[in-house]
mmCIF file of C-alpha atoms in Angstrom:
data_model
loop_
_atom_site.group_PDB
_atom_site.id
_atom_site.type_symbol
_atom_site.label_atom_id
_atom_site.label_comp_id
_atom_site.label_asym_id
_atom_site.label_seq_id
_atom_site.Cartn_x
_atom_site.Cartn_y
_atom_site.Cartn_z
ATOM 1 C CA MET A 1 99.147 -121.997 20.348
ATOM 2 C CA SER A 2 95.832 -123.738 21.092
ATOM 3 C CA GLU A 3 97.211 -126.664 23.461
ATOM 4 C CA GLY A 4 98.602 -126.518 26.596
ATOM 5 C CA VAL A 5 101.335 -123.244 27.046
ATOM 6 C CA SER A 6 98.707 -120.053 26.713
ATOM 7 C CA ARG A 7 99.454 -116.871 25.046
ATOM 8 C CA ASP A 8 98.759 -115.261 28.698
ATOM 9 C CA ASP A 9 100.633 -118.245 30.453
ATOM 10 C CA LEU A 10 103.899 -116.504 28.479
ATOM 11 C CA ARG A 11 103.129 -113.257 29.272
ATOM 12 C CA ALA A 12 102.661 -113.988 33.197
ATOM 13 C CA ALA A 13 106.294 -115.835 32.742
ATOM 14 C CA VAL A 14 107.794 -113.271 31.997
ATOM 15 C CA ALA A 15 106.415 -110.548 34.567
ATOM 16 C CA SER A 16 107.672 -113.455 36.934
ATOM 17 C CA GLY A 17 110.142 -113.366 35.917
ATOM 18 C CA VAL A 18 110.350 -117.907 34.976
ATOM 19 C CA LEU A 19 110.880 -117.007 31.294
ATOM 20 C CA ASP A 20 113.823 -113.500 29.814
ATOM 21 C CA GLU A 21 112.386 -111.360 27.088
ATOM 22 C CA ALA A 22 114.203 -113.711 24.183
ATOM 23 C CA GLN A 23 113.516 -116.696 25.292
ATOM 24 C CA ALA A 24 109.511 -116.291 25.435
ATOM 25 C CA SER A 25 109.597 -113.952 22.374
ATOM 26 C CA LYS A 26 111.006 -117.599 20.819
ATOM 27 C CA LEU A 27 109.092 -120.172 21.486
ATOM 28 C CA MET A 28 106.075 -117.586 20.298
ATOM 29 C CA ILE A 29 107.437 -117.599 16.856
ATOM 30 C CA LEU A 30 108.022 -121.522 17.091
ATOM 31 C CA SER A 31 104.069 -121.775 17.759
ATOM 32 C CA ASP A 32 103.023 -119.350 15.834
ATOM 33 C CA GLN A 33 104.921 -121.493 12.610
ATOM 34 C CA ARG A 34 104.004 -124.904 13.021
ATOM 35 C CA GLN A 35 100.260 -123.614 14.190
ATOM 36 C CA GLY A 36 100.270 -120.044 12.443
ATOM 37 C CA TYR A 37 99.707 -116.555 13.344
ATOM 38 C CA ARG A 38 95.752 -116.118 12.868
ATOM 39 C CA ALA A 39 94.969 -119.910 14.999
ATOM 40 C CA ASN A 40 96.192 -118.692 17.392
ATOM 41 C CA MET A 41 96.101 -114.713 18.083
ATOM 42 C CA ILE A 42 93.827 -113.259 20.777
ATOM 43 C CA GLY A 43 90.743 -111.442 19.080
ATOM 44 C CA ASP A 44 92.518 -108.168 17.707
ATOM 45 C CA ASP A 45 94.851 -108.375 20.732
ATOM 46 C CA GLU A 46 97.068 -104.878 22.068
ATOM 47 C CA PRO A 47 98.195 -106.353 25.316
ATOM 48 C CA PHE A 48 97.925 -103.265 27.850
ATOM 49 C CA GLU A 49 98.230 -104.234 31.832
ATOM 50 C CA LEU A 50 98.009 -101.592 34.854
ATOM 51 C CA PHE A 51 96.712 -103.758 37.532
ATOM 52 C CA LYS A 52 96.903 -107.491 38.220
ATOM 53 C CA GLY A 53 93.402 -106.794 41.273
ATOM 54 C CA PHE A 54 92.942 -104.853 44.085
ATOM 55 C CA ALA A 55 95.666 -106.201 46.172
ATOM 56 C CA GLU A 56 98.224 -103.294 44.127
ATOM 57 C CA ILE A 57 95.188 -100.379 43.876
ATOM 58 C CA PHE A 58 95.423 -101.450 47.369
ATOM 59 C CA VAL A 59 99.751 -100.841 48.004
ATOM 60 C CA THR A 60 99.157 -97.529 45.411
ATOM 61 C CA VAL A 61 97.041 -96.528 47.541
ATOM 62 C CA GLY A 62 99.458 -96.365 51.175
ATOM 63 C CA LEU A 63 102.396 -95.450 48.531
ATOM 64 C CA GLY A 64 100.230 -92.081 47.037
ATOM 65 C CA LEU A 65 100.372 -91.422 51.257
ATOM 66 C CA LEU A 66 103.173 -91.819 51.512
ATOM 67 C CA MET A 67 105.102 -90.211 48.784
ATOM 68 C CA SER A 68 102.675 -88.097 49.825
ATOM 69 C CA GLY A 69 103.763 -86.693 52.951
ATOM 70 C CA LEU A 70 107.171 -86.881 52.364
ATOM 71 C CA ILE A 71 107.024 -84.592 49.335
ATOM 72 C CA GLY A 72 104.378 -82.004 50.959
ATOM 73 C CA LEU A 73 107.869 -81.653 53.954
ATOM 74 C CA THR A 74 109.108 -80.155 50.991
ATOM 75 C CA ALA A 75 106.445 -77.509 50.239
ATOM 76 C CA ILE A 76 106.751 -77.176 54.014
ATOM 77 C CA PHE A 77 110.969 -77.018 53.947
ATOM 78 C CA GLY A 78 111.242 -75.334 50.650
ATOM 79 C CA GLU A 79 115.090 -74.791 50.602
ATOM 80 C CA VAL A 80 116.030 -77.745 51.885
ATOM 81 C CA ALA A 81 117.152 -79.252 48.757
ATOM 82 C CA LEU A 82 117.799 -82.829 50.586
ATOM 83 C CA ILE A 83 113.854 -82.958 51.801
ATOM 84 C CA PRO A 84 112.890 -84.277 48.323
ATOM 85 C CA ALA A 85 115.767 -86.676 47.567
ATOM 86 C CA PHE A 86 115.511 -88.292 50.203
ATOM 87 C CA ALA A 87 111.306 -89.149 48.618
ATOM 88 C CA MET A 88 113.869 -90.059 45.797
ATOM 89 C CA VAL A 89 115.578 -92.729 47.258
ATOM 90 C CA ILE A 90 112.681 -93.653 49.454
ATOM 91 C CA SER A 91 111.351 -94.596 46.189
ATOM 92 C CA VAL A 92 114.489 -96.789 44.621
ATOM 93 C CA ALA A 93 114.047 -98.625 47.116
ATOM 94 C CA LEU A 94 110.205 -99.176 47.337
ATOM 95 C CA ALA A 95 111.066 -100.477 43.299
ATOM 96 C CA PHE A 96 113.249 -102.782 44.347
ATOM 97 C CA TYR A 97 110.602 -104.078 46.087
ATOM 98 C CA PHE A 98 106.918 -103.843 44.728
ATOM 99 C CA THR A 99 108.317 -103.379 40.776
ATOM 100 C CA LYS A 100 111.811 -106.078 40.214
ATOM 101 C CA LYS A 101 110.742 -108.470 43.702
ATOM 102 C CA ARG A 102 106.508 -108.123 42.837
ATOM 103 C CA ARG A 103 106.188 -107.258 40.026
ATOM 104 C CA MET A 104 103.500 -105.130 40.305
ATOM 105 C CA SER A 105 101.986 -103.628 38.175
ATOM 106 C CA LEU A 106 100.241 -100.230 39.425
ATOM 107 C CA PRO A 107 102.653 -100.219 42.172
ATOM 108 C CA SER A 108 105.546 -99.621 39.977
ATOM 109 C CA ILE A 109 104.033 -96.622 37.667
ATOM 110 C CA ALA A 110 102.953 -94.946 41.327
ATOM 111 C CA LEU A 111 106.741 -96.416 42.530
ATOM 112 C CA CYS A 112 108.032 -94.347 38.346
ATOM 113 C CA ILE A 113 105.946 -91.022 39.378
ATOM 114 C CA ALA A 114 107.198 -90.694 42.299
ATOM 115 C CA PHE A 115 110.730 -90.491 41.394
ATOM 116 C CA ALA A 116 110.018 -88.325 38.162
ATOM 117 C CA SER A 117 108.819 -86.303 40.197
ATOM 118 C CA THR A 118 110.790 -85.863 43.193
ATOM 119 C CA LEU A 119 113.781 -86.006 40.533
ATOM 120 C CA ALA A 120 112.526 -82.807 39.366
ATOM 121 C CA LEU A 121 111.133 -81.513 42.781
ATOM 122 C CA THR A 122 115.051 -81.863 43.462
ATOM 123 C CA VAL A 123 116.389 -80.385 40.487
ATOM 124 C CA VAL A 124 114.887 -77.110 41.197
ATOM 125 C CA ALA A 125 115.222 -77.070 44.478
ATOM 126 C CA ALA A 126 119.237 -77.032 43.416
ATOM 127 C CA ILE A 127 120.134 -74.963 40.978
ATOM 128 C CA ILE A 128 116.895 -72.482 41.287
ATOM 129 C CA GLY A 129 116.876 -72.545 45.662
ATOM 130 C CA LYS A 130 112.865 -71.318 46.622
ATOM 131 C CA TYR A 131 113.705 -67.210 45.436
ATOM 132 C CA GLY A 132 115.430 -68.467 42.173
ATOM 133 C CA ASP A 133 113.359 -67.426 38.989
ATOM 134 C CA MET A 134 113.026 -70.157 36.188
ATOM 135 C CA THR A 135 114.787 -69.272 32.874
ATOM 136 C CA PRO A 136 114.467 -71.577 29.740
ATOM 137 C CA LEU A 137 118.371 -72.844 29.925
ATOM 138 C CA LYS A 138 117.143 -74.088 33.887
ATOM 139 C CA THR A 139 114.565 -76.223 32.200
ATOM 140 C CA VAL A 140 116.571 -77.916 30.105
ATOM 141 C CA ILE A 141 118.998 -78.654 32.036
ATOM 142 C CA ILE A 142 115.495 -79.777 34.592
ATOM 143 C CA GLY A 143 113.724 -81.622 31.184
ATOM 144 C CA LEU A 144 118.275 -83.288 29.612
ATOM 145 C CA ILE A 145 118.164 -84.968 33.672
ATOM 146 C CA GLY A 146 114.657 -85.676 34.334
ATOM 147 C CA MET A 147 115.722 -87.561 30.987
ATOM 148 C CA ALA A 148 118.777 -88.835 31.535
ATOM 149 C CA GLY A 149 117.209 -90.131 35.957
ATOM 150 C CA MET A 150 114.491 -92.047 33.996
ATOM 151 C CA LEU A 151 116.760 -94.127 31.163
ATOM 152 C CA GLY A 152 118.852 -94.635 34.409
ATOM 153 C CA TYR A 153 115.395 -95.462 36.412
ATOM 154 C CA PHE A 154 114.125 -98.461 32.748
ATOM 155 C CA ARG A 155 117.872 -99.866 32.254
ATOM 156 C CA VAL A 156 117.819 -100.885 35.908
ATOM 157 C CA PHE A 157 114.227 -101.668 36.921
ATOM 158 C CA ARG A 158 112.738 -102.529 32.943
ATOM 159 C CA LEU A 159 109.904 -100.674 33.962
ATOM 160 C CA PRO A 160 107.595 -99.905 30.365
ATOM 161 C CA PHE A 161 105.891 -96.829 32.209
ATOM 162 C CA ALA A 162 109.336 -95.425 32.170
ATOM 163 C CA MET A 163 109.476 -94.476 28.731
ATOM 164 C CA PHE A 164 105.914 -92.578 28.858
ATOM 165 C CA ALA A 165 108.129 -90.223 31.945
ATOM 166 C CA LEU A 166 111.003 -89.955 30.315
ATOM 167 C CA GLY A 167 109.347 -88.326 26.948
ATOM 168 C CA VAL A 168 107.179 -85.900 28.887
ATOM 169 C CA PHE A 169 110.882 -84.385 30.498
ATOM 170 C CA GLY A 170 111.427 -84.800 27.136
ATOM 171 C CA ILE A 171 108.591 -82.423 26.097
ATOM 172 C CA ILE A 172 110.658 -80.213 29.712
ATOM 173 C CA THR A 173 113.848 -80.149 27.456
ATOM 174 C CA ILE A 174 112.222 -78.841 23.950
ATOM 175 C CA ILE A 175 109.491 -76.712 25.764
ATOM 176 C CA GLY A 176 113.107 -74.966 27.308
ATOM 177 C CA ALA A 177 114.777 -74.695 24.602
ATOM 178 C CA VAL A 178 112.930 -73.548 22.188
ATOM 179 C CA ASP A 179 112.202 -70.544 24.452
ATOM 180 C CA LEU A 180 115.977 -70.088 24.984
ATOM 181 C CA MET A 181 116.534 -69.826 21.237
ATOM 182 C CA PHE A 182 113.531 -67.868 21.016
ATOM 183 C CA PRO A 183 112.724 -66.083 23.770
ATOM 184 C CA GLY A 184 109.518 -65.242 24.227
ATOM 185 C CA SER A 185 108.244 -68.037 21.769
ATOM 186 C CA ALA A 186 106.581 -70.206 25.304
ATOM 187 C CA SER A 187 106.190 -68.055 26.825
ATOM 188 C CA ASN A 188 102.869 -65.260 26.147
ATOM 189 C CA ASN A 189 99.654 -65.770 27.042
ATOM 190 C CA ALA A 190 98.719 -67.805 23.102
ATOM 191 C CA GLY A 191 96.097 -70.278 24.244
ATOM 192 C CA LEU A 192 96.364 -73.955 24.417
ATOM 193 C CA THR A 193 95.433 -75.307 20.172
ATOM 194 C CA ASP A 194 98.396 -72.135 19.656
ATOM 195 C CA TYR A 195 101.284 -74.497 20.970
ATOM 196 C CA PHE A 196 100.228 -77.123 18.071
ATOM 197 C CA ASP A 197 99.621 -74.286 15.040
ATOM 198 C CA LEU A 198 102.278 -74.105 13.126
ATOM 199 C CA ARG A 199 101.045 -70.976 12.107
ATOM 200 C CA ARG A 200 100.257 -68.545 15.644
ATOM 201 C CA GLN A 201 103.157 -70.780 17.937
ATOM 202 C CA PRO A 202 105.573 -71.710 14.056
ATOM 203 C CA TYR A 203 108.671 -72.793 16.939
ATOM 204 C CA LEU A 204 107.410 -74.015 19.437
ATOM 205 C CA ALA A 205 105.065 -76.184 17.077
ATOM 206 C CA LEU A 206 107.802 -76.928 15.039
ATOM 207 C CA GLY A 207 108.925 -78.528 18.332
ATOM 208 C CA THR A 208 106.150 -80.757 19.103
ATOM 209 C CA LEU A 209 106.210 -82.058 16.105
ATOM 210 C CA VAL A 210 109.944 -82.897 16.425
ATOM 211 C CA PHE A 211 109.804 -84.703 20.324
ATOM 212 C CA GLY A 212 106.465 -86.347 18.262
ATOM 213 C CA VAL A 213 108.854 -87.844 15.506
ATOM 214 C CA PHE A 214 111.114 -88.786 18.067
ATOM 215 C CA ALA A 215 109.047 -90.625 20.584
ATOM 216 C CA PHE A 216 107.010 -92.538 17.126
ATOM 217 C CA VAL A 217 110.367 -94.045 16.145
ATOM 218 C CA GLY A 218 111.505 -94.311 19.122
ATOM 219 C CA ALA A 219 108.048 -96.569 20.023
ATOM 220 C CA LEU A 220 108.843 -97.909 16.623
ATOM 221 C CA TRP A 221 111.807 -99.369 17.401
ATOM 222 C CA PHE A 222 110.311 -101.074 20.300
ATOM 223 C CA ASP A 223 107.991 -102.752 18.120
ATOM 224 C CA LEU A 224 110.088 -103.687 15.590
ATOM 225 C CA GLN A 225 111.939 -105.706 17.634
ATOM 226 C CA ASP A 226 108.594 -107.699 19.756
ATOM 227 C CA PRO A 227 105.744 -107.898 16.677
ATOM 228 C CA HIS A 228 103.915 -110.973 18.513
ATOM 229 C CA ARG A 229 104.004 -108.791 21.847
ATOM 230 C CA VAL A 230 104.747 -110.626 24.717
ATOM 231 C CA SER A 231 106.930 -108.612 25.776
ATOM 232 C CA ARG A 232 108.425 -105.386 27.756
ATOM 233 C CA LYS A 233 109.558 -103.769 24.216
ATOM 234 C CA SER A 234 105.922 -103.377 23.064
ATOM 235 C CA ALA A 235 104.837 -102.446 26.423
ATOM 236 C CA SER A 236 107.443 -99.149 26.397
ATOM 237 C CA ALA A 237 105.725 -98.994 22.441
ATOM 238 C CA PHE A 238 102.579 -98.214 23.702
ATOM 239 C CA TRP A 239 104.253 -95.847 26.480
ATOM 240 C CA LEU A 240 105.753 -94.044 23.487
ATOM 241 C CA HIS A 241 102.877 -93.884 20.873
ATOM 242 C CA ILE A 242 100.373 -92.754 24.150
ATOM 243 C CA LEU A 243 102.850 -89.085 24.223
ATOM 244 C CA ALA A 244 103.709 -89.694 19.743
ATOM 245 C CA ALA A 245 100.260 -89.818 18.667
ATOM 246 C CA PRO A 246 99.112 -86.735 20.336
ATOM 247 C CA ALA A 247 101.784 -84.123 19.748
ATOM 248 C CA LEU A 248 102.237 -85.742 15.758
ATOM 249 C CA VAL A 249 98.276 -85.657 15.399
ATOM 250 C CA ASN A 250 97.323 -82.256 16.894
ATOM 251 C CA THR A 251 100.146 -80.375 15.207
ATOM 252 C CA LEU A 252 99.775 -81.569 11.519
ATOM 253 C CA VAL A 253 95.659 -81.499 11.815
ATOM 254 C CA MET A 254 94.765 -78.598 13.423
ATOM 255 C CA SER A 255 97.443 -76.297 11.658
ATOM 256 C CA ASN A 256 95.801 -77.127 8.552
ATOM 257 C CA TYR A 257 93.260 -77.287 9.977
ATOM 258 C CA GLN A 258 92.533 -74.255 11.379
ATOM 259 C CA ALA A 259 93.824 -72.751 8.570
ATOM 260 C CA GLY A 260 90.140 -72.717 7.729
ATOM 261 C CA GLY A 261 89.241 -72.582 4.069
ATOM 262 C CA THR A 262 88.756 -75.766 1.458
ATOM 263 C CA VAL A 263 92.573 -76.017 1.416
ATOM 264 C CA GLY A 264 92.824 -76.950 4.601
ATOM 265 C CA THR A 265 89.928 -78.332 4.697
ATOM 266 C CA THR A 266 91.636 -80.717 2.426
ATOM 267 C CA LEU A 267 94.487 -81.234 4.082
ATOM 268 C CA ALA A 268 93.467 -82.045 7.327
ATOM 269 C CA ILE A 269 91.519 -84.839 5.764
ATOM 270 C CA VAL A 270 93.952 -86.677 4.032
ATOM 271 C CA VAL A 271 96.755 -86.261 7.216
ATOM 272 C CA LEU A 272 93.650 -87.983 9.048
ATOM 273 C CA ALA A 273 93.482 -90.869 6.421
ATOM 274 C CA LEU A 274 97.608 -91.086 6.828
ATOM 275 C CA PHE A 275 97.607 -91.343 9.915
ATOM 276 C CA THR A 276 95.046 -94.275 9.732
ATOM 277 C CA LEU A 277 96.864 -95.989 7.360
ATOM 278 C CA LEU A 278 99.575 -95.414 9.351
ATOM 279 C CA ALA A 279 97.529 -96.837 12.817
ATOM 280 C CA ILE A 280 96.193 -99.688 10.858
ATOM 281 C CA ILE A 281 99.374 -100.428 9.450
ATOM 282 C CA ILE A 282 101.523 -100.285 12.812
ATOM 283 C CA ASP A 283 98.840 -101.953 14.347
ATOM 284 C CA ARG A 284 98.619 -99.388 16.617
ATOM 285 C CA ARG A 285 95.521 -97.878 17.893
ATOM 286 C CA SER A 286 96.217 -94.382 19.801
ATOM 287 C CA PHE A 287 96.945 -92.596 15.649
ATOM 288 C CA LEU A 288 93.410 -93.522 15.745
ATOM 289 C CA THR A 289 92.166 -92.859 19.097
ATOM 290 C CA ALA A 290 94.342 -88.966 18.743
ATOM 291 C CA GLY A 291 92.550 -88.233 15.566
ATOM 292 C CA LEU A 292 88.839 -89.321 16.901
ATOM 293 C CA VAL A 293 88.034 -85.424 18.123
ATOM 294 C CA TYR A 294 89.152 -84.169 14.819
ATOM 295 C CA MET A 295 87.228 -86.652 12.933
ATOM 296 C CA GLY A 296 84.229 -85.544 14.940
ATOM 297 C CA LEU A 297 84.461 -81.640 14.289
ATOM 298 C CA LEU A 298 85.228 -82.216 10.723
ATOM 299 C CA LEU A 299 82.680 -84.346 9.491
ATOM 300 C CA ALA A 300 80.111 -81.751 12.260
ATOM 301 C CA SER A 301 81.845 -79.386 9.890
ATOM 302 C CA ALA A 302 80.170 -81.044 6.788
ATOM 303 C CA ILE A 303 77.376 -81.760 8.007
ATOM 304 C CA ASN A 304 75.908 -78.673 10.357
ATOM 305 C CA GLU A 305 76.411 -77.516 6.115
ATOM 306 C CA THR A 306 73.105 -78.444 5.759
ATOM 307 C CA GLY A 307 71.436 -77.033 8.502
ATOM 308 C CA ALA A 308 69.538 -80.276 9.715
ATOM 309 C CA ASP A 309 68.890 -79.277 13.287
ATOM 310 C CA TRP A 310 69.687 -83.408 14.091
ATOM 311 C CA ALA A 311 72.889 -82.308 13.076
ATOM 312 C CA PRO A 312 75.057 -83.177 16.163
ATOM 313 C CA VAL A 313 73.315 -86.839 16.478
ATOM 314 C CA LEU A 314 74.263 -87.533 13.499
ATOM 315 C CA THR A 315 76.949 -87.078 14.287
ATOM 316 C CA MET A 316 77.739 -89.241 17.306
ATOM 317 C CA LEU A 317 75.640 -92.196 14.677
ATOM 318 C CA VAL A 318 78.457 -91.836 11.386
ATOM 319 C CA LEU A 319 81.578 -91.649 14.252
ATOM 320 C CA GLY A 320 80.418 -94.387 16.507
ATOM 321 C CA PHE A 321 79.456 -96.439 13.119
ATOM 322 C CA PHE A 322 82.692 -96.189 11.970
ATOM 323 C CA VAL A 323 85.048 -96.307 15.515
ATOM 324 C CA THR A 324 82.244 -99.164 16.621
ATOM 325 C CA SER A 325 83.327 -101.217 12.663
ATOM 326 C CA LEU A 326 86.497 -100.180 12.612
ATOM 327 C CA GLY A 327 86.897 -102.111 15.888
ATOM 328 C CA ALA A 328 85.729 -105.632 15.125
ATOM 329 C CA PHE A 329 87.072 -105.972 11.795
ATOM 330 C CA TRP A 330 90.549 -104.570 12.701
ATOM 331 C CA THR A 331 91.999 -107.063 12.350
ATOM 332 C CA GLN A 332 90.533 -107.959 8.843
ATOM 333 C CA THR A 333 91.078 -104.605 7.802
ATOM 334 C CA ARG A 334 94.534 -105.376 8.487
ATOM 335 C CA ALA A 335 94.745 -107.877 6.735
ATOM 336 C CA TRP A 336 93.577 -106.588 3.184
ATOM 337 C CA LEU A 337 95.292 -103.478 3.479
ATOM 338 C CA LEU A 338 98.529 -105.055 3.708
ATOM 339 C CA GLY A 339 97.785 -107.214 1.321
ATOM 340 C CA LEU A 340 97.733 -105.141 -0.733
ATOM 341 C CA LEU A 341 100.985 -103.432 0.020
ATOM 342 C CA PRO A 342 104.168 -104.385 -2.002
ATOM 343 C CA ASP A 343 106.719 -105.001 0.299
ATOM 344 C CA PHE A 344 108.522 -102.153 2.659
ATOM 345 C CA PRO A 345 111.838 -102.352 4.983
ATOM 346 C CA GLY A 346 110.084 -103.715 8.257
ATOM 347 C CA LYS A 347 106.674 -105.054 6.917
ATOM 348 C CA HIS A 348 107.820 -109.031 8.165
ATOM 349 C CA ARG A 349 108.910 -107.955 10.851
ATOM 350 C CA LEU A 350 105.132 -106.296 11.862
ATOM 351 C CA PRO A 351 102.752 -107.843 14.006
ATOM 352 C CA PRO A 352 101.929 -110.668 11.556
ATOM 353 C CA TYR A 353 98.478 -109.464 8.700
ATOM 354 C CA GLU A 354 97.684 -113.443 7.652
ATOM 355 C CA ASP A 355 97.725 -116.828 8.431
ATOM 356 C CA GLY A 356 101.584 -119.086 8.446
ATOM 357 C CA LEU A 357 102.628 -116.035 7.511
ATOM 358 C CA ALA A 358 106.371 -116.329 10.261
ATOM 359 C CA VAL A 359 107.883 -113.083 12.498
ATOM 360 C CA SER A 360 111.748 -114.754 10.271
ATOM 361 C CA GLU A 361 110.855 -114.924 6.628
#
């Protein structure tokens, strides 16, 4: 849209309620069909907005102080379940103003966090009490109620970040379910890395893997409905990808990396390569970002075998060159890769990757 309304204008129109998501998407598609997507694309754009100005930061600070004070009362009067419930109601009331009416980004995220936190505290106070024990079953109940609450919050306020909070409650549910089915598997003294290792913590790591798959499927479902990324669907997918990427990458790569040996290292490299290709195909950098640590470790391991003192420096140089080059030529790399791949289900619903590619073809 080189003349008239730009993509930023459309996003602002959707955010302010002038256009709804369907209207903005149709207008974007019509423009792309007439002029060609690549000619109007904003570089290698993957839209994400945390706040719009300092006014939002100022409001968020005030909300943080207010909600912290309300939640702090819970620590003083922990036996009163109504205190976190009251704070939860206040956060919802404020969200109707700052999220639905003012459409402020950062305050909306802060209020969503406040709602999720007070919801969890309310459930904990109701089913556990001040001196009760946290059992796996109660953990599952907290997670399920939290997921239902965040799903309702998303339905009411259409806030993409609510998907992230829903995913966090999903993780809590899985941890409780695994510990319920396999007692002690989620509560021993294993290190953090062991919780992603299918060999050392098979049950919990498998649960993490299942969560990652569900989060990724949910993110892809949102993405396929908004290939031009102008609506809340794309933003919702962004937050689910943030959860899915580390869950999948950590579980699959770490399990092979910690196995050691030639086979383990080779499999880790293969998995990283597959995730890199996946990130490029779906046009989401989260999977590639989640694997950077492992790329660095594998590269450092290979360079260290030379025995050179400058191995760490060379590792940073090589990895930095790779990431910078891929970031600079992301669009061209993606167009080349998708051009090589045969047609597959959903390919035409991914973000366009070459001039003149119509979403509806």
